[in-house]
PDB file of C-alpha atoms in Angstrom:
ATOM      1  CA  MET A   1      61.143 100.909 134.567  1.00 58.00           C
ATOM      2  CA  PRO A   2      59.132 101.159 131.109  1.00 68.00           C
ATOM      3  CA  ASP A   3      58.888 105.346 131.390  1.00 80.00           C
ATOM      4  CA  MET A   4      63.488 105.045 131.978  1.00 80.00           C
ATOM      5  CA  ASP A   5      63.444 103.079 128.324  1.00 83.00           C
ATOM      6  CA  LYS A   6      60.739 105.582 126.832  1.00 84.00           C
ATOM      7  CA  PHE A   7      63.034 108.637 128.527  1.00 82.00           C
ATOM      8  CA  ALA A   8      66.231 106.852 127.421  1.00 82.00           C
ATOM      9  CA  SER A   9      65.223 106.455 123.601  1.00 86.00           C
ATOM     10  CA  PHE A  10      63.930 109.880 123.438  1.00 85.00           C
ATOM     11  CA  ALA A  11      67.041 111.101 124.615  1.00 81.00           C
ATOM     12  CA  ALA A  12      69.023 109.276 122.002  1.00 86.00           C
ATOM     13  CA  GLY A  13      66.574 110.252 118.922  1.00 88.00           C
ATOM     14  CA  ASN A  14      67.042 113.799 120.251  1.00 87.00           C
ATOM     15  CA  TRP A  15      70.472 114.109 121.473  1.00 87.00           C
ATOM     16  CA  GLN A  16      71.203 117.315 119.634  1.00 90.00           C
ATOM     17  CA  LEU A  17      68.963 118.587 121.934  1.00 86.00           C
ATOM     18  CA  PHE A  18      70.138 117.280 124.783  1.00 80.00           C
ATOM     19  CA  LEU A  19      73.308 118.488 123.893  1.00 86.00           C
ATOM     20  CA  ALA A  20      72.249 122.271 123.770  1.00 85.00           C
ATOM     21  CA  LEU A  21      70.786 121.899 127.052  1.00 85.00           C
ATOM     22  CA  PHE A  22      74.036 120.566 128.560  1.00 83.00           C
ATOM     23  CA  VAL A  23      76.114 123.248 126.843  1.00 84.00           C
ATOM     24  CA  THR A  24      73.760 126.284 127.883  1.00 83.00           C
ATOM     25  CA  LEU A  25      73.258 125.110 131.059  1.00 81.00           C
ATOM     26  CA  GLY A  26      77.131 124.698 131.391  1.00 77.00           C
ATOM     27  CA  ALA A  27      77.174 128.245 130.223  1.00 76.00           C
ATOM     28  CA  ILE A  28      74.986 129.492 132.396  1.00 72.00           C
ATOM     29  CA  LEU A  29      76.860 128.355 135.365  1.00 71.00           C
ATOM     30  CA  TRP A  30      80.440 129.477 133.789  1.00 66.00           C
ATOM     31  CA  LEU A  31      78.986 132.910 133.577  1.00 62.00           C
ATOM     32  CA  GLU A  32      77.692 132.828 137.227  1.00 62.00           C
ATOM     33  CA  VAL A  33      81.201 131.779 138.411  1.00 60.00           C
ATOM     34  CA  TRP A  34      83.216 133.816 136.299  1.00 54.00           C
ATOM     35  CA  GLY A  35      81.321 136.915 137.619  1.00 51.00           C
ATOM     36  CA  ARG A  36      81.365 136.357 140.981  1.00 51.00           C
ATOM     37  CA  VAL A  37      85.354 135.640 141.045  1.00 44.00           C
ATOM     38  CA  ARG A  38      85.637 138.884 139.304  1.00 53.00           C
ATOM     39  CA  GLY A  39      84.171 140.447 141.912  1.00 60.00           C
ATOM     40  CA  VAL A  40      81.345 141.954 139.791  1.00 75.00           C
ATOM     41  CA  SER A  41      78.063 142.373 140.573  1.00 88.00           C
ATOM     42  CA  ARG A  42      74.845 142.547 138.547  1.00 92.00           C
ATOM     43  CA  VAL A  43      72.770 145.528 139.274  1.00 96.00           C
ATOM     44  CA  GLY A  44      68.909 145.564 137.554  1.00 96.00           C
ATOM     45  CA  PRO A  45      67.745 148.136 136.009  1.00 98.00           C
ATOM     46  CA  LEU A  46      65.562 149.783 139.041  1.00 97.00           C
ATOM     47  CA  GLN A  47      68.586 149.184 141.125  1.00 97.00           C
ATOM     48  CA  ALA A  48      70.965 151.169 138.929  1.00 98.00           C
ATOM     49  CA  THR A  49      68.504 154.058 139.200  1.00 97.00           C
ATOM     50  CA  THR A  50      69.144 153.848 142.857  1.00 97.00           C
ATOM     51  CA  LEU A  51      72.577 153.746 142.361  1.00 97.00           C
ATOM     52  CA  ILE A  52      72.543 156.357 140.016  1.00 97.00           C
ATOM     53  CA  SER A  53      70.249 158.839 141.992  1.00 97.00           C
ATOM     54  CA  HIS A  54      71.889 158.087 145.520  1.00 97.00           C
ATOM     55  CA  GLU A  55      75.745 157.234 144.982  1.00 95.00           C
ATOM     56  CA  ASP A  56      75.906 159.295 141.903  1.00 96.00           C
ATOM     57  CA  ALA A  57      77.130 156.484 139.968  1.00 98.00           C
ATOM     58  CA  LEU A  58      78.331 156.634 136.249  1.00 97.00           C
ATOM     59  CA  VAL A  59      76.796 154.850 133.147  1.00 98.00           C
ATOM     60  CA  LEU A  60      79.024 153.293 130.842  1.00 98.00           C
ATOM     61  CA  ASP A  61      77.844 152.457 127.922  1.00 98.00           C
ATOM     62  CA  VAL A  62      80.130 150.011 125.763  1.00 98.00           C
ATOM     63  CA  ARG A  63      77.731 149.033 123.027  1.00 98.00           C
ATOM     64  CA  GLU A  64      78.731 150.146 119.342  1.00 97.00           C
ATOM     65  CA  ASP A  65      78.316 153.716 117.860  1.00 96.00           C
ATOM     66  CA  THR A  66      75.028 152.692 115.916  1.00 96.00           C
ATOM     67  CA  GLU A  67      73.841 151.075 118.875  1.00 97.00           C
ATOM     68  CA  TYR A  68      74.502 154.025 121.285  1.00 97.00           C
ATOM     69  CA  ARG A  69      73.079 156.357 118.526  1.00 95.00           C
ATOM     70  CA  ASP A  70      69.480 154.390 118.398  1.00 96.00           C
ATOM     71  CA  GLY A  71      69.033 155.447 122.434  1.00 97.00           C
ATOM     72  CA  HIS A  72      71.276 155.343 125.520  1.00 97.00           C
ATOM     73  CA  ILE A  73      70.895 156.143 129.141  1.00 98.00           C
ATOM     74  CA  ILE A  74      70.881 159.709 129.906  1.00 96.00           C
ATOM     75  CA  ASP A  75      74.351 161.250 130.844  1.00 95.00           C
ATOM     76  CA  SER A  76      76.277 157.787 129.881  1.00 97.00           C
ATOM     77  CA  VAL A  77      79.379 158.057 128.800  1.00 97.00           C
ATOM     78  CA  HIS A  78      80.135 155.896 125.737  1.00 97.00           C
ATOM     79  CA  ILE A  79      83.415 153.819 125.216  1.00 98.00           C
ATOM     80  CA  PRO A  80      82.589 150.764 122.684  1.00 98.00           C
ATOM     81  CA  LEU A  81      84.212 147.268 124.327  1.00 97.00           C
ATOM     82  CA  SER A  82      86.256 147.033 121.256  1.00 97.00           C
ATOM     83  CA  ARG A  83      88.164 150.210 121.966  1.00 98.00           C
ATOM     84  CA  LEU A  84      87.977 149.839 126.188  1.00 98.00           C
ATOM     85  CA  ARG A  85      91.906 148.870 126.223  1.00 96.00           C
ATOM     86  CA  ASP A  86      92.911 151.989 124.364  1.00 96.00           C
ATOM     87  CA  ARG A  87      90.625 154.323 125.974  1.00 97.00           C
ATOM     88  CA  ILE A  88      90.358 153.428 129.660  1.00 95.00           C
ATOM     89  CA  GLY A  89      92.714 156.479 130.748  1.00 95.00           C
ATOM     90  CA  GLU A  90      89.375 158.129 129.529  1.00 96.00           C
ATOM     91  CA  LEU A  91      87.781 156.737 133.046  1.00 97.00           C
ATOM     92  CA  GLU A  92      90.658 157.713 135.417  1.00 96.00           C
ATOM     93  CA  ARG A  93      88.494 160.667 136.624  1.00 96.00           C
ATOM     94  CA  TYR A  94      85.970 158.149 137.548  1.00 96.00           C
ATOM     95  CA  ARG A  95      88.070 155.568 139.549  1.00 94.00           C
ATOM     96  CA  ASP A  96      86.303 156.344 142.972  1.00 93.00           C
ATOM     97  CA  ARG A  97      83.035 156.776 141.577  1.00 96.00           C
ATOM     98  CA  THR A  98      80.542 153.677 141.166  1.00 96.00           C
ATOM     99  CA  LEU A  99      80.115 152.741 137.551  1.00 97.00           C
ATOM    100  CA  ILE A 100      77.495 150.561 136.086  1.00 98.00           C
ATOM    101  CA  VAL A 101      78.524 149.167 132.628  1.00 98.00           C
ATOM    102  CA  GLY A 102      75.655 148.240 130.024  1.00 98.00           C
ATOM    103  CA  CYS A 103      75.362 146.748 126.524  1.00 97.00           C
ATOM    104  CA  ARG A 104      72.721 145.381 124.711  1.00 97.00           C
ATOM    105  CA  SER A 105      72.160 142.571 126.900  1.00 94.00           C
ATOM    106  CA  GLY A 106      74.489 142.544 129.643  1.00 92.00           C
ATOM    107  CA  HIS A 107      77.296 140.104 127.724  1.00 91.00           C
ATOM    108  CA  ARG A 108      79.742 142.451 126.542  1.00 95.00           C
ATOM    109  CA  SER A 109      79.303 144.756 129.329  1.00 96.00           C
ATOM    110  CA  ALA A 110      80.356 141.749 131.674  1.00 92.00           C
ATOM    111  CA  ARG A 111      83.750 141.177 129.686  1.00 93.00           C
ATOM    112  CA  ALA A 112      84.392 145.469 130.192  1.00 96.00           C
ATOM    113  CA  CYS A 113      83.395 145.040 133.821  1.00 94.00           C
ATOM    114  CA  GLY A 114      85.958 142.516 134.113  1.00 92.00           C
ATOM    115  CA  GLN A 115      88.186 144.536 131.899  1.00 94.00           C
ATOM    116  CA  LEU A 116      87.889 147.685 134.675  1.00 95.00           C
ATOM    117  CA  ARG A 117      88.451 145.346 137.492  1.00 92.00           C
ATOM    118  CA  LYS A 118      91.856 144.439 136.274  1.00 92.00           C
ATOM    119  CA  GLN A 119      92.331 148.260 135.858  1.00 94.00           C
ATOM    120  CA  GLY A 120      92.159 148.557 139.750  1.00 92.00           C
ATOM    121  CA  PHE A 121      88.572 149.712 139.160  1.00 94.00           C
ATOM    122  CA  GLU A 122      86.486 148.180 142.700  1.00 91.00           C
ATOM    123  CA  LYS A 123      83.398 149.527 142.395  1.00 94.00           C
ATOM    124  CA  VAL A 124      81.824 147.948 138.961  1.00 95.00           C
ATOM    125  CA  HIS A 125      78.184 146.681 138.344  1.00 96.00           C
ATOM    126  CA  ASN A 126      76.935 144.895 135.219  1.00 96.00           C
ATOM    127  CA  LEU A 127      73.684 145.945 134.417  1.00 97.00           C
ATOM    128  CA  GLU A 128      71.690 143.016 134.133  1.00 94.00           C
ATOM    129  CA  GLY A 129      69.606 142.575 130.996  1.00 94.00           C
ATOM    130  CA  GLY A 130      71.326 145.695 129.939  1.00 96.00           C
ATOM    131  CA  ILE A 131      69.818 147.782 127.741  1.00 97.00           C
ATOM    132  CA  LEU A 132      67.045 145.932 126.721  1.00 97.00           C
ATOM    133  CA  ALA A 133      66.205 145.202 130.520  1.00 97.00           C
ATOM    134  CA  TRP A 134      66.397 148.917 131.003  1.00 98.00           C
ATOM    135  CA  GLN A 135      63.877 149.587 127.739  1.00 97.00           C
ATOM    136  CA  ASN A 136      61.607 146.123 129.391  1.00 97.00           C
ATOM    137  CA  ALA A 137      61.411 148.399 132.637  1.00 97.00           C
ATOM    138  CA  ASN A 138      60.202 151.237 130.974  1.00 97.00           C
ATOM    139  CA  LEU A 139      63.220 153.671 131.693  1.00 97.00           C
ATOM    140  CA  PRO A 140      64.087 156.601 129.513  1.00 96.00           C
ATOM    141  CA  LEU A 141      66.932 156.383 127.026  1.00 97.00           C
ATOM    142  CA  THR A 142      67.874 159.769 124.772  1.00 96.00           C
ATOM    143  CA  ARG A 143      69.398 159.644 121.511  1.00 94.00           C
ATOM    144  CA  LYS A 144      70.636 163.169 122.765  1.00 88.00           C
ATOM    145  CA  THR A 145      74.524 163.097 122.640  1.00 77.00           C
ATOM    146  CA  LYS A 146      76.657 165.190 124.525  1.00 66.00           C
ATOM    147  CA  LYS A 147      78.430 168.396 123.226  1.00 53.00           C
ATOM    148  CA  GLY A 148      82.063 167.529 121.380  1.00 44.00           C
ATOM    149  CA  LYS A 149      80.961 164.144 120.674  1.00 47.00           C
TER     150      LYS A 149
END
């Protein structure tokens, strides 16, 4: 019982730490459940390269313009999340293709995946860990943009 008393004393003295722990665990759980309910799967960088190579998957980059110019996945389509709702028609021709949606870390792209699912896009995957994970897997980025962009 003395160990329980020490723990209770520690917890009471560090309540902010425990609050942060529970908020973080709650956020992780909510994101997991929300992603599954929405029907959006997550793919890691290596899975994404397989989808790009074998299923002609399209990469949609939803980062802001400055982030995109700093380096992006080759041949990706760029529509910032803040403008996705207004520009979703530009993706209509890709409706039947597999879409891999990426951002810096995977949070904005998860929201974009939800928007795309609501608009009837069925083969939508969130790039887990985003461009940061892509870079950590030593996969290439480019700074070149397509002509006309």
